[in-house]
Coordinates of C-alpha atoms and ligand atoms in Angstrom, one line a residue:
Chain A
X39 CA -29.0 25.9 -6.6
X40 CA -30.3 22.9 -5.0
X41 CA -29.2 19.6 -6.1
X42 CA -31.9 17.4 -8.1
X43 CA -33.3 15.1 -5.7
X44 CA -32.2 11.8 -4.3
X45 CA -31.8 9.2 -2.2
X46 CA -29.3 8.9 0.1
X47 CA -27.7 5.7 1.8
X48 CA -25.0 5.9 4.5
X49 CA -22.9 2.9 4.0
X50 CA -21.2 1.1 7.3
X51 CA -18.9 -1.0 5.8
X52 CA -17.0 -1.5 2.3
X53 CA -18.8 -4.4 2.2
X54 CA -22.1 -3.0 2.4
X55 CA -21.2 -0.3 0.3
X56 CA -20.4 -2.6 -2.4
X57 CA -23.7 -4.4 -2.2
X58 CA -25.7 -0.9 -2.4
X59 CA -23.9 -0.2 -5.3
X60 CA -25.3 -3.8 -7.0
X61 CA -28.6 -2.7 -6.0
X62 CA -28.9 0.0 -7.0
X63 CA -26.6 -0.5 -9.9
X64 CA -26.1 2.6 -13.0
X65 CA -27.8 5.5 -10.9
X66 CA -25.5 5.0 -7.5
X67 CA -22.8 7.0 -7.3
X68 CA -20.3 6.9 -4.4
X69 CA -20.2 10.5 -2.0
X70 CA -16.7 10.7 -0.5
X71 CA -15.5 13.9 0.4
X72 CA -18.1 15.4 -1.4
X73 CA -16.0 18.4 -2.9
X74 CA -16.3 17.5 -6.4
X75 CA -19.5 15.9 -6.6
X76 CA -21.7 18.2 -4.6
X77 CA -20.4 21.4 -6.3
X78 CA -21.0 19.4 -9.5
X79 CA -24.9 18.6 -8.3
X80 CA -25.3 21.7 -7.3
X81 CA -24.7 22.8 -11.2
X82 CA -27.0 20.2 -12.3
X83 CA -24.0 18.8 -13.7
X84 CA -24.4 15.1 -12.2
X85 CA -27.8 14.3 -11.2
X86 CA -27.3 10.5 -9.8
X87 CA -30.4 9.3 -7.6
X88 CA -28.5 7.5 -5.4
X89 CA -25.9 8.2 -3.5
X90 CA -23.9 6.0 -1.0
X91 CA -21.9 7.7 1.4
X92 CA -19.0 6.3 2.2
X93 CA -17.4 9.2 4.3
X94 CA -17.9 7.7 7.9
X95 CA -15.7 4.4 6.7
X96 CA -12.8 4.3 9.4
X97 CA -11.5 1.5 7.6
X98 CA -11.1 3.4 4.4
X99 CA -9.5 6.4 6.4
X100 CA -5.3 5.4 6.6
X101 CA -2.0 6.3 4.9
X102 CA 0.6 3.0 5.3
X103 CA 3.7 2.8 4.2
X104 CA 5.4 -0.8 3.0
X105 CA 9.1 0.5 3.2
X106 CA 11.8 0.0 0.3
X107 CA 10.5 -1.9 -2.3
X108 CA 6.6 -1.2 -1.4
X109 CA 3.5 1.2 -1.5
X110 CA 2.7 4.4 0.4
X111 CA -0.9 3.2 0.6
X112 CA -4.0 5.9 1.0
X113 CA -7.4 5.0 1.6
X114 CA -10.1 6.1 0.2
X115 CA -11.3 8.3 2.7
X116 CA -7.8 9.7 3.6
X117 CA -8.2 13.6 2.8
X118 CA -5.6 15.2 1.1
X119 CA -4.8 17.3 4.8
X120 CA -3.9 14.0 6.3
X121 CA -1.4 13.5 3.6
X122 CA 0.1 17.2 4.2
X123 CA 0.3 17.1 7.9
X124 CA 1.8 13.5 8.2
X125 CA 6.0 14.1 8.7
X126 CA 7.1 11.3 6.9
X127 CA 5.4 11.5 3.9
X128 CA 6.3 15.0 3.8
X129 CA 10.2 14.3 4.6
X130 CA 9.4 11.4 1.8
X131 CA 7.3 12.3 -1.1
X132 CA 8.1 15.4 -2.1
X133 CA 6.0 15.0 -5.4
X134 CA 2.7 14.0 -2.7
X135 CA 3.0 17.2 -0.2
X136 CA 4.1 19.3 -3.2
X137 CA 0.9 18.5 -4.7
X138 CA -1.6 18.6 -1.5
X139 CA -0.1 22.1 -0.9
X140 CA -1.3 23.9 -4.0
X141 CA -4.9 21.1 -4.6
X142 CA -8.0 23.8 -3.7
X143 CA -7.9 25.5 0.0
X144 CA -7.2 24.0 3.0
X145 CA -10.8 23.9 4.4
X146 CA -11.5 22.1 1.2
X147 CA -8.4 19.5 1.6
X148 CA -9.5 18.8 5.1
X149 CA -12.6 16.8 3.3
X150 CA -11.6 15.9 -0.4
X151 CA -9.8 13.0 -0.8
X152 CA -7.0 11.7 -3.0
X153 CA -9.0 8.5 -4.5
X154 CA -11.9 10.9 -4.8
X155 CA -9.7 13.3 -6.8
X156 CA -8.5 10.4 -9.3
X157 CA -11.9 9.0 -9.2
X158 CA -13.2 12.3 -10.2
X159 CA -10.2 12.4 -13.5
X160 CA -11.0 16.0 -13.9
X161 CA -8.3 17.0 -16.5
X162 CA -7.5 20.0 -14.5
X163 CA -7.5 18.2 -11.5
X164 CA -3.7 18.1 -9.5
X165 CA -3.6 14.7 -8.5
X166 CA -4.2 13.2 -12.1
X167 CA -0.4 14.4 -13.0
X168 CA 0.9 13.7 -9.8
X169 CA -0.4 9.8 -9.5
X170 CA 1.0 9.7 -13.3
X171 CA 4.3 11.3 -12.6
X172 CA 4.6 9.0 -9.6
X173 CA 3.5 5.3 -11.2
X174 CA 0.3 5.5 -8.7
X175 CA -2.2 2.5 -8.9
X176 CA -5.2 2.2 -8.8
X177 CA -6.7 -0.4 -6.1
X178 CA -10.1 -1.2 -7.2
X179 CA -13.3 -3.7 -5.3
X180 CA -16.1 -5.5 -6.9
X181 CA -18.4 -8.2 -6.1
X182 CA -15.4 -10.5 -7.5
X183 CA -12.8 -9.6 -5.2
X184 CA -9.9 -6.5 -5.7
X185 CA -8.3 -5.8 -8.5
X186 CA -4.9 -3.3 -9.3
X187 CA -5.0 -0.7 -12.1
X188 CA -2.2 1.5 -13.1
X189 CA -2.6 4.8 -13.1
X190 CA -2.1 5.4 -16.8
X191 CA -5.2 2.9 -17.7
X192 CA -7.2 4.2 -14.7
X193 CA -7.5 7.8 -16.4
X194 CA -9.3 7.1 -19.6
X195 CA -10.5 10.2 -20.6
X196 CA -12.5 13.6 -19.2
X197 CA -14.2 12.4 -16.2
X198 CA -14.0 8.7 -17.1
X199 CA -12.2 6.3 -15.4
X200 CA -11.7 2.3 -16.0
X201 CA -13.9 2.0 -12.8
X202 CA -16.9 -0.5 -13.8
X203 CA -20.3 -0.8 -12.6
X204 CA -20.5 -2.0 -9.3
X205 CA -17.1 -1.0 -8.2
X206 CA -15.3 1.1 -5.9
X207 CA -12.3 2.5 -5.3
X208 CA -10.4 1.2 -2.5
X209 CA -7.1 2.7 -2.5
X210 CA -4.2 4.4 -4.5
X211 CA -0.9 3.3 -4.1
X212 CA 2.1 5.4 -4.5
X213 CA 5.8 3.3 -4.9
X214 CA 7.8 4.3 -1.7
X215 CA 10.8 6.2 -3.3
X216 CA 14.1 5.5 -2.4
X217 CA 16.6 7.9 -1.1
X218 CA 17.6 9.1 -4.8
X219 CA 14.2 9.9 -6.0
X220 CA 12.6 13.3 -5.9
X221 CA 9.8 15.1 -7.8
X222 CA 8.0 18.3 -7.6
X223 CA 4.6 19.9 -8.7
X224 CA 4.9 23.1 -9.8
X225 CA 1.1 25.1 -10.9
X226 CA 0.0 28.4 -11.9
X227 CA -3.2 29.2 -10.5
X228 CA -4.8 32.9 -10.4
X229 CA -5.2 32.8 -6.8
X230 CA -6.0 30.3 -4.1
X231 CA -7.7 27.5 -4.5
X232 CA -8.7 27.7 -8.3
X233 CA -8.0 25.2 -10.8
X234 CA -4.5 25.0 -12.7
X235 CA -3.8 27.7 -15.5
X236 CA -0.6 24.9 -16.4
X237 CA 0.9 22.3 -14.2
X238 CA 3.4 20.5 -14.0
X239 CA 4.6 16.6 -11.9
X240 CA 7.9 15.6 -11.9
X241 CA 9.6 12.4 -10.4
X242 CA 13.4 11.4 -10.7
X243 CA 15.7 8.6 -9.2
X244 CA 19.0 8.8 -10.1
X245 CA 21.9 6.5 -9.6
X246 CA 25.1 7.3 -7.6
X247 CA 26.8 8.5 -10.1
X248 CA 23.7 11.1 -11.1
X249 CA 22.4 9.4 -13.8
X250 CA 18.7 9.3 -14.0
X251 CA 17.7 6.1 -14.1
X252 CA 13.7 6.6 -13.4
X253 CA 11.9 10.1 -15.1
X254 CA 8.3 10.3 -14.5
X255 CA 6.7 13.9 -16.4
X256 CA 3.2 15.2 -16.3
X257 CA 0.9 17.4 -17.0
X258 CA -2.5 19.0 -15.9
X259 CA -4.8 20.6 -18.2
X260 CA -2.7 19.9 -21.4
X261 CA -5.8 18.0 -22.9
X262 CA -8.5 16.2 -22.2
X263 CA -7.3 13.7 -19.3
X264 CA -3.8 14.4 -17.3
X265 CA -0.8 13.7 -20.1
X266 CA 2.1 11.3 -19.6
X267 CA 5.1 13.2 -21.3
X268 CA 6.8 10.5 -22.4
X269 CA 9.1 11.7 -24.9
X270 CA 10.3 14.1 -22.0
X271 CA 11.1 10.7 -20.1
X272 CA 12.7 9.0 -22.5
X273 CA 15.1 11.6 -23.0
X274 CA 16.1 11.8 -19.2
X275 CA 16.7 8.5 -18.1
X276 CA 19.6 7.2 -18.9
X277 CA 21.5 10.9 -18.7
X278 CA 22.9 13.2 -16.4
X279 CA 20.9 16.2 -15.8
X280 CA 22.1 19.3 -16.8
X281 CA 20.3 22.3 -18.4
X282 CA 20.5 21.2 -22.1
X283 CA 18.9 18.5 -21.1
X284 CA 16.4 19.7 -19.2
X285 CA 15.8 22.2 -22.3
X286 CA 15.3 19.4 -24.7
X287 CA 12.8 17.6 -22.1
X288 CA 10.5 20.5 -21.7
X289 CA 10.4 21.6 -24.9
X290 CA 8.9 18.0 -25.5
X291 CA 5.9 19.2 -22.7
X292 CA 5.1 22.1 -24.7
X293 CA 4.9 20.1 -28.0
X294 CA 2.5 17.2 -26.5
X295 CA 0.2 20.3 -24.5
X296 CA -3.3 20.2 -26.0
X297 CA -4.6 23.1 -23.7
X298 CA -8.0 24.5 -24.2
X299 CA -8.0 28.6 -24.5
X300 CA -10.5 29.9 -21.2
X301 CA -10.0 32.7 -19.3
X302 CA -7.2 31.0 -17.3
X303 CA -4.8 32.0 -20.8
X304 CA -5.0 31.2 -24.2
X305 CA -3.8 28.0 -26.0
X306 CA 0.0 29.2 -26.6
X307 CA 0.6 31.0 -23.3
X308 CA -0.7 27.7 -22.1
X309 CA 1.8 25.6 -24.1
X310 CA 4.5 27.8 -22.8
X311 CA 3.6 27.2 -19.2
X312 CA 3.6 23.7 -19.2
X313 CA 7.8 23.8 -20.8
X314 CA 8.9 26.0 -17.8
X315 CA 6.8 24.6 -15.3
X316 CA 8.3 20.9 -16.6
X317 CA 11.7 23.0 -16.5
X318 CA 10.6 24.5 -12.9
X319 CA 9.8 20.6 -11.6
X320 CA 13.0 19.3 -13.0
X321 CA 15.1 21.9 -11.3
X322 CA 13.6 21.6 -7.8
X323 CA 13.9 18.1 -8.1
X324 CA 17.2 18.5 -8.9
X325 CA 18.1 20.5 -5.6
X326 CA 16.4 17.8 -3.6
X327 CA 18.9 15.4 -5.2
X328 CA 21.9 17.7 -4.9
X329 CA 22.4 17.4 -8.0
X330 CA 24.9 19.8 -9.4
X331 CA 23.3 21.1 -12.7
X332 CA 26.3 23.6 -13.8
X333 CA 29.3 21.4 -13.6
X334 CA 27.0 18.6 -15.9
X335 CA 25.9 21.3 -18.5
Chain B
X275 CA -38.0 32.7 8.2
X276 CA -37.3 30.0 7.1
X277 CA -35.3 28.7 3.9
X278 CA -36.6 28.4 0.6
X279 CA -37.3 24.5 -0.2
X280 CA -36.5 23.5 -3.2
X281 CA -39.9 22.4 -5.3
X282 CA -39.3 19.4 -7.8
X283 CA -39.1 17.1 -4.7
X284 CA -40.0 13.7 -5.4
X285 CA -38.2 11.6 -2.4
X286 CA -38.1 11.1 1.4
X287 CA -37.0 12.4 4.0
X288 CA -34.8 11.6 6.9
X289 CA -35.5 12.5 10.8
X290 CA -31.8 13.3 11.4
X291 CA -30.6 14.7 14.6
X292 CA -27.8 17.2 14.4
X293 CA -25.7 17.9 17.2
X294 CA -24.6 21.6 17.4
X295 CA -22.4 23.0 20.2
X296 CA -22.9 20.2 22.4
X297 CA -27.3 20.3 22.0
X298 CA -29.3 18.3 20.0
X299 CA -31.7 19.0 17.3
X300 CA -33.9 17.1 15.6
X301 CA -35.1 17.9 12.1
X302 CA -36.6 16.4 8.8
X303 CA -35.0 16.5 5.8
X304 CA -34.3 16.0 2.4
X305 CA -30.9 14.5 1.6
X306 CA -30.2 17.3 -0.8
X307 CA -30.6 19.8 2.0
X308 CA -27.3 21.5 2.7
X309 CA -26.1 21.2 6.4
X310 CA -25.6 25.0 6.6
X311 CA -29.5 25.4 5.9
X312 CA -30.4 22.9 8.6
X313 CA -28.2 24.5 10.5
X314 CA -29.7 28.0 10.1
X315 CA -33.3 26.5 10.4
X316 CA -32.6 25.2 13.6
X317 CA -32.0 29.1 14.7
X318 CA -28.9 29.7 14.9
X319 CA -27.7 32.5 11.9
X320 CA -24.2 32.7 12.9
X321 CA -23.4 30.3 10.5
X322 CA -23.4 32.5 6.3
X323 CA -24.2 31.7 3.4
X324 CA -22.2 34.0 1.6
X325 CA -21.5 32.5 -2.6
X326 CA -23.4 29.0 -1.7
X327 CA -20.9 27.4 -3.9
X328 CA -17.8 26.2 -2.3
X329 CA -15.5 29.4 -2.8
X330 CA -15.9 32.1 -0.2
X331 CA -15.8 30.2 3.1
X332 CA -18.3 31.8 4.6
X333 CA -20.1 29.1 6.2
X334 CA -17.4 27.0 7.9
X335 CA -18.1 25.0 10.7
X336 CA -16.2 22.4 12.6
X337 CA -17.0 18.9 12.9
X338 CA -15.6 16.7 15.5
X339 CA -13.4 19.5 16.9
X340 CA -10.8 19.5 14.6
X341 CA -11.7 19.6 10.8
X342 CA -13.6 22.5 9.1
X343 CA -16.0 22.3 6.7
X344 CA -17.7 24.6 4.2
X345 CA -21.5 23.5 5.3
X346 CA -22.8 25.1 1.9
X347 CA -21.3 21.9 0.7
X348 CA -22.1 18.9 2.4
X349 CA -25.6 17.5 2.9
X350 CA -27.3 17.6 6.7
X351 CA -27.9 13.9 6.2
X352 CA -24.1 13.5 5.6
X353 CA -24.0 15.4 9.1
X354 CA -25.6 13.0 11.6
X355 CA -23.9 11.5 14.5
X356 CA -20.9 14.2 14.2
X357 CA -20.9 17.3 16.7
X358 CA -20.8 20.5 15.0
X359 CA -19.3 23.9 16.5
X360 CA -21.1 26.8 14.9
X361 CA -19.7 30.0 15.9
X362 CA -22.2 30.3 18.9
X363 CA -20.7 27.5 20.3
X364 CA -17.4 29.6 20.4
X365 CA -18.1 32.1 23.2
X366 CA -21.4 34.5 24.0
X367 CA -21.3 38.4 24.6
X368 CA -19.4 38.6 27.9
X369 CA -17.6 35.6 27.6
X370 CA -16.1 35.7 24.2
X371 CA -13.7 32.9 23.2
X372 CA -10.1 34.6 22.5
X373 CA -10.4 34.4 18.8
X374 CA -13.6 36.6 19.4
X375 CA -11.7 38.7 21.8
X376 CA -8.9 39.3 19.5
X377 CA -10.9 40.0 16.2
X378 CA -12.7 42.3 18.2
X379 CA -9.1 43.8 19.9
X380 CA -7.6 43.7 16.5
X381 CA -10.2 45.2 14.5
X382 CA -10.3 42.2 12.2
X383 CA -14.1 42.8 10.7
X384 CA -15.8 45.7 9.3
X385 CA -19.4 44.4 8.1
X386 CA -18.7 41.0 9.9
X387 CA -20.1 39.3 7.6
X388 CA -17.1 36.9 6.7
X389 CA -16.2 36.6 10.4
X390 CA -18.1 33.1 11.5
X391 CA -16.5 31.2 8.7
X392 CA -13.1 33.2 9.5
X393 CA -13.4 32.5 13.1
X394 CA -14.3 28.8 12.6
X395 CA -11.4 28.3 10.2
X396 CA -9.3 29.9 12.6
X397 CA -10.3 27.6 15.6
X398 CA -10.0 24.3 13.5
X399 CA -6.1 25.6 12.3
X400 CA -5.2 26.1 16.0
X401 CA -6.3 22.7 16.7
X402 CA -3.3 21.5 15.1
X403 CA -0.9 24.2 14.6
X404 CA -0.8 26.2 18.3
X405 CA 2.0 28.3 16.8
X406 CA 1.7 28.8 13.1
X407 CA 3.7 32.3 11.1
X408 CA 1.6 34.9 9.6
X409 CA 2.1 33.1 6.3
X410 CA 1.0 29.9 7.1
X411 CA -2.5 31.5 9.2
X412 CA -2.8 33.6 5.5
X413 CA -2.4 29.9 3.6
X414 CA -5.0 28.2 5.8
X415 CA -7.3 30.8 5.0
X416 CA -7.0 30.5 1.6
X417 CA -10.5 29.7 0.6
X418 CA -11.9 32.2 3.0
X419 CA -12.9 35.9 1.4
X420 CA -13.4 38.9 3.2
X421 CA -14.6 41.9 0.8
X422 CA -13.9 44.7 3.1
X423 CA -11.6 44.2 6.1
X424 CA -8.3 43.6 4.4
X425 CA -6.5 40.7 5.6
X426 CA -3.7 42.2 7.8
X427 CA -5.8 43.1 10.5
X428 CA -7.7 39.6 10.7
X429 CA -3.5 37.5 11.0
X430 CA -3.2 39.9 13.2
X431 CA -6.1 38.7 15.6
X432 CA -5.0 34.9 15.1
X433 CA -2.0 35.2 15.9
X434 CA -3.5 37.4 19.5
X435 CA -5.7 34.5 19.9
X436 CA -2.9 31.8 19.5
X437 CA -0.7 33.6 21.9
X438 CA -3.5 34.1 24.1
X439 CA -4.2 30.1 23.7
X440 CA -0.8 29.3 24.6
X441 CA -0.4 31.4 27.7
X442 CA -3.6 29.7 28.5
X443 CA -2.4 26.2 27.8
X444 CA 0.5 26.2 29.7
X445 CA -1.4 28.7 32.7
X446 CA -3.4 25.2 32.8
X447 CA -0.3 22.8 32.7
X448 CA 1.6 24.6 35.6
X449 CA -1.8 24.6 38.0
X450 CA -1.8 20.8 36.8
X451 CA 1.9 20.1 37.8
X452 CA 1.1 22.2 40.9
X453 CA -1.5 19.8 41.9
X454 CA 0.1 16.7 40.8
X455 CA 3.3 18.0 43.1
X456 CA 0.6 19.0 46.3
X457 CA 2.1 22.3 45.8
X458 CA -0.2 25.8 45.3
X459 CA 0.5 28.9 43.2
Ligands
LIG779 C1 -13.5 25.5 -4.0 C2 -12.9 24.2 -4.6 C3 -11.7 24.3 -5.3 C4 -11.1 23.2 -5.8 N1 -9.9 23.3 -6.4 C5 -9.2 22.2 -6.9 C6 -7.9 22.3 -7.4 O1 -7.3 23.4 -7.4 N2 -7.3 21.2 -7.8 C7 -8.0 20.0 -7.8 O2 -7.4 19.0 -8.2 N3 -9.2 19.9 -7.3 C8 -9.9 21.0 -6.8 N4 -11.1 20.9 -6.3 C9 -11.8 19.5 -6.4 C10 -11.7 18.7 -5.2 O3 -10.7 19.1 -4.3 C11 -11.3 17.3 -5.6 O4 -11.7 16.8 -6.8 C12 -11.8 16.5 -4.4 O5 -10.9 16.4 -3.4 C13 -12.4 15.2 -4.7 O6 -12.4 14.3 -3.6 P1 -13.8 13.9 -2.9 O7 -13.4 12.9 -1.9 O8 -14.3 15.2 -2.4 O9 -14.7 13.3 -4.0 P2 -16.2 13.4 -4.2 O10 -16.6 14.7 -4.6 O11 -17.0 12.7 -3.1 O12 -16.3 12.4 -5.5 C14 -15.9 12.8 -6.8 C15 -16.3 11.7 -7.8 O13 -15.5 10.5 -7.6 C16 -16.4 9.4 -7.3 N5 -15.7 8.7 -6.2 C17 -15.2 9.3 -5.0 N6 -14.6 8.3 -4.3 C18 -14.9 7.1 -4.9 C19 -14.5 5.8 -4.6 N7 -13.8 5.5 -3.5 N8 -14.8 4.8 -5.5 C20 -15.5 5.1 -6.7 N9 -15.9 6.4 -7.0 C21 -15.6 7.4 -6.1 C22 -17.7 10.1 -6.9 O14 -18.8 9.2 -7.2 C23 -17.7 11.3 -7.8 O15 -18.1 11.0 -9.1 C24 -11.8 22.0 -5.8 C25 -13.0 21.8 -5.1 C26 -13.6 23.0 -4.5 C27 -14.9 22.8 -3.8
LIG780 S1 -21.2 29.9 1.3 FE1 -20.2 28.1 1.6 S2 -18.3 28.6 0.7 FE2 -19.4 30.4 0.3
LIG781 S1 -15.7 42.0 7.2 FE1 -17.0 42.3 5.6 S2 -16.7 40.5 4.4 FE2 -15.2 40.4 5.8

């Protein structure tokens, strides 16, 4: 189907994007990569009459990282690809390239972007998890200047973000991990490209003696926005990993899971999938660490 | 032919000029007119429209040389000032690019009707990846279907084509280090 019509501005700056959103105020919409909200047209499922395109932005298009201490920064045009193919981020952020890998196909990936993604706070969307899992923030504009959210008061709800009138989305930041941190994103998908069945983001720092001193534990489509599990966090830091307690973590994914039934699986098969694929994070995060799970157990 | 517009319009349009395989073409359009519409209207149908939803991959093109995109979802406004390879601008009958060559050596079609979004996928992986596994040619293309060929036969051909790619490559950089040296083959 066609889209409903409407008008299109390209915008040629941040700046000038920020001032055609004022203008044109509730009906503007921003078009980034396009691959969530030009499916979603298509369905008649957004009809904004104005759309400002920020995709030709060069200055929203980079992926810095502060070192020890700082942010992996990714603009808001920086396509998931450009986060897969850079070497250091995938020698660095495991949690990051293991989520890129598995977010739509790669022809899709070469457009959509990461901020677009978290923009977009579909609750079976990868990055959601992943930016929770991680501590992401949110880097926000308006006509008042920038301002940081975290990533747990970014995601309000189904398609709702704490992004205001007027505004637009920057940047996400990701805190550069330090030698002892790890995640993983583990998903069940029915074949390439589609939407999560479960899925699961895990991060973990430990100390030198293996304790884990940092958990971060997500889920995707386990409710209506990406869940923080923090009952699973809560009982891994401060411990040494070891399969009991990576039992007694997961089990606390199933419990807080709030899947919807579809024809993905039903609500309990659902459930299930989001305790081994927590179990399935923690593990491979685990082997990144070297940690030694058996001689802990 | 041309394709169906839609009818509840109530907005203007934009002289945009697309540039496709190196040629210009000028065109008026709506913004919500998809780029692989204008792109068939300007007369060139290598370009399908297989699900005209996102998922079969059909209608890939390559902006700027490097990055494909399914054209069934991005506007033809959002396309203007960025050169677009089609798959005419691959090669023509006689002079077929070597990922033509090898689909066509390989037997990787049957109806052919997948093949220009295949082939343009193809072209914007080896881009980047001059050497990739069978594995990581079936992982990049993911989102595109083929309903009758069977996948085997289509790795098969990209890998042909990236070999063939690579002898090329470095048949260019030894004539180029002959010439630097003064020396001739
Ligand atoms: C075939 C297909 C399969 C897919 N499979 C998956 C999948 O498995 N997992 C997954 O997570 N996603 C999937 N997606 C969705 C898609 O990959 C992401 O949601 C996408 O990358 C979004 O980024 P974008 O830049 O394209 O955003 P757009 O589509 O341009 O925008 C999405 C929304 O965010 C808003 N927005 C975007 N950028 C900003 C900004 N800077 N400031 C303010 N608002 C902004 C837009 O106004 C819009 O409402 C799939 C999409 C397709 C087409
Ligand atoms: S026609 Fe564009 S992806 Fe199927
Ligand atoms: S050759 Fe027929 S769809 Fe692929």
């Amino acid at each position: 189907m066609f889209p409903a019509a409407f008008e299109y501005v390209r915008a040629h700056s941040a700046e000038e994007a920020l001032s055609l959103l004022a203008q044109h105020g509730s009906d503007a919409r921003i078009l980034a990569g396009g691959q969530s909200l030009i499916p979603a047209m298509r369905y008649r499922l957004a009809r904004p009459t104005v759309l400002v395109d920020i995709g030709p932005l060069k200055e929203l298009k980079y992926l810095r990282d502060d070192g020890p201490g700082g942010f992996l920064r990714v603009g808001a045009m920086t396509a998931d690809m450009t986060l897969e193919r850079d070497k250091h981020v995938r020698a660095r952020y495991s949690l990051l390239t293991d989520t890129s890998d598995v977010v739509a196909d790669p022809v899709v990936r070469c457009v959509g972007t990461v901020v677009g993604s978290l923009c977009h706070n579909d609750p079976s969307g990868d990055w959601g998890a992943a930016a929770l899992a991680a501590r992401a923030v949110m880097v926000v504009r308006g006509k008042d200047g920038e301002r940081e959210i975290p990533i747990d008061e970014w995601l309000v709800d189904s398609f709702q973000t704490a992004l205001q009138e007027g505004e637009m989305a920057v940047e996400v930041r990701f805190p550069t991990p330090d030698a002892r941190t790890q995640g993983a994103y583990q998903k069940i998908e029915r074949k390439v490209g589609d939407y999560a069945t479960a899925a699961a983001a895990v991060q973990l720092t430990v100390d030198e003696a293996g304790r884990v001193t940092h958990a971060g534990v997500a889920l995707t489509a386990a409710g209506p926005r990406p869940v923080r599990v923090d009952a699973a966090e809560r009982i891994l830091v401060g411990q040494t990993l070891s399969e009991n307690l990576i039992r007694a973590a997961s089990d606390e994914a199933r419990a807080i899971s709030e899947p919807f039934a579809d024809t993905r699986g039903g609500v309990d098969y659902k459930k299930d999938m989001a305790r081994v694929l927590v179990a399935r994070g923690l593990r491979k995060a685990a082997g990144r660490l070297n940690l030694d799970l058996g001689a802990s157990a | 032919m041309t394709t169906a517009e839609p009818t509840d319009t109530a907005e203007t349009t934009h002289r945009i000029t697309l540039k496709i395989n190196g040629r210009a073409y000028k065109q008026d359009v709506e913004p919500r007119k998809m780029l692989a519409y204008a792109i068939r209207d300007t007369g060139l149908r290598g370009t399908h429209v297989g699900c005209d939803s996102s998922s079969c991959g059909c209608c890939v093109v390559v902006l700027d040389g490097d990055t494909p995109v399914k054209s069934c979802t991005m506007f033809a406004v959002q396309a203007e000032g960025r050169e677009i390879t089609t798959v005419e601008g691959l090669g023509a009958p006689g002079a077929l690019h070597p990922l033509q060559q090898a689909f066509w050596d390989q037997h990787g079609l049957q109806c052919g009707y997948c093949t220009p979004g295949m082939l343009m996928t193809s072209y914007a992986m080896l881009q980047h990846h001059t050497d990739p596994t069978d594995q990581e040619v079936r992982e990049f293309l993911g989102g595109n279907l083929c309903r009758c060929t069977g996948y085997n036969n289509i790795v098969k051909a990209v890998q042909q084509a990236a070999q063939a790619l690579r002898d090329d490559q470095a048949g260019k950089l030894d004539t180029l280090a002959a010439a630097a040296t003064g020396g001739s083959q």
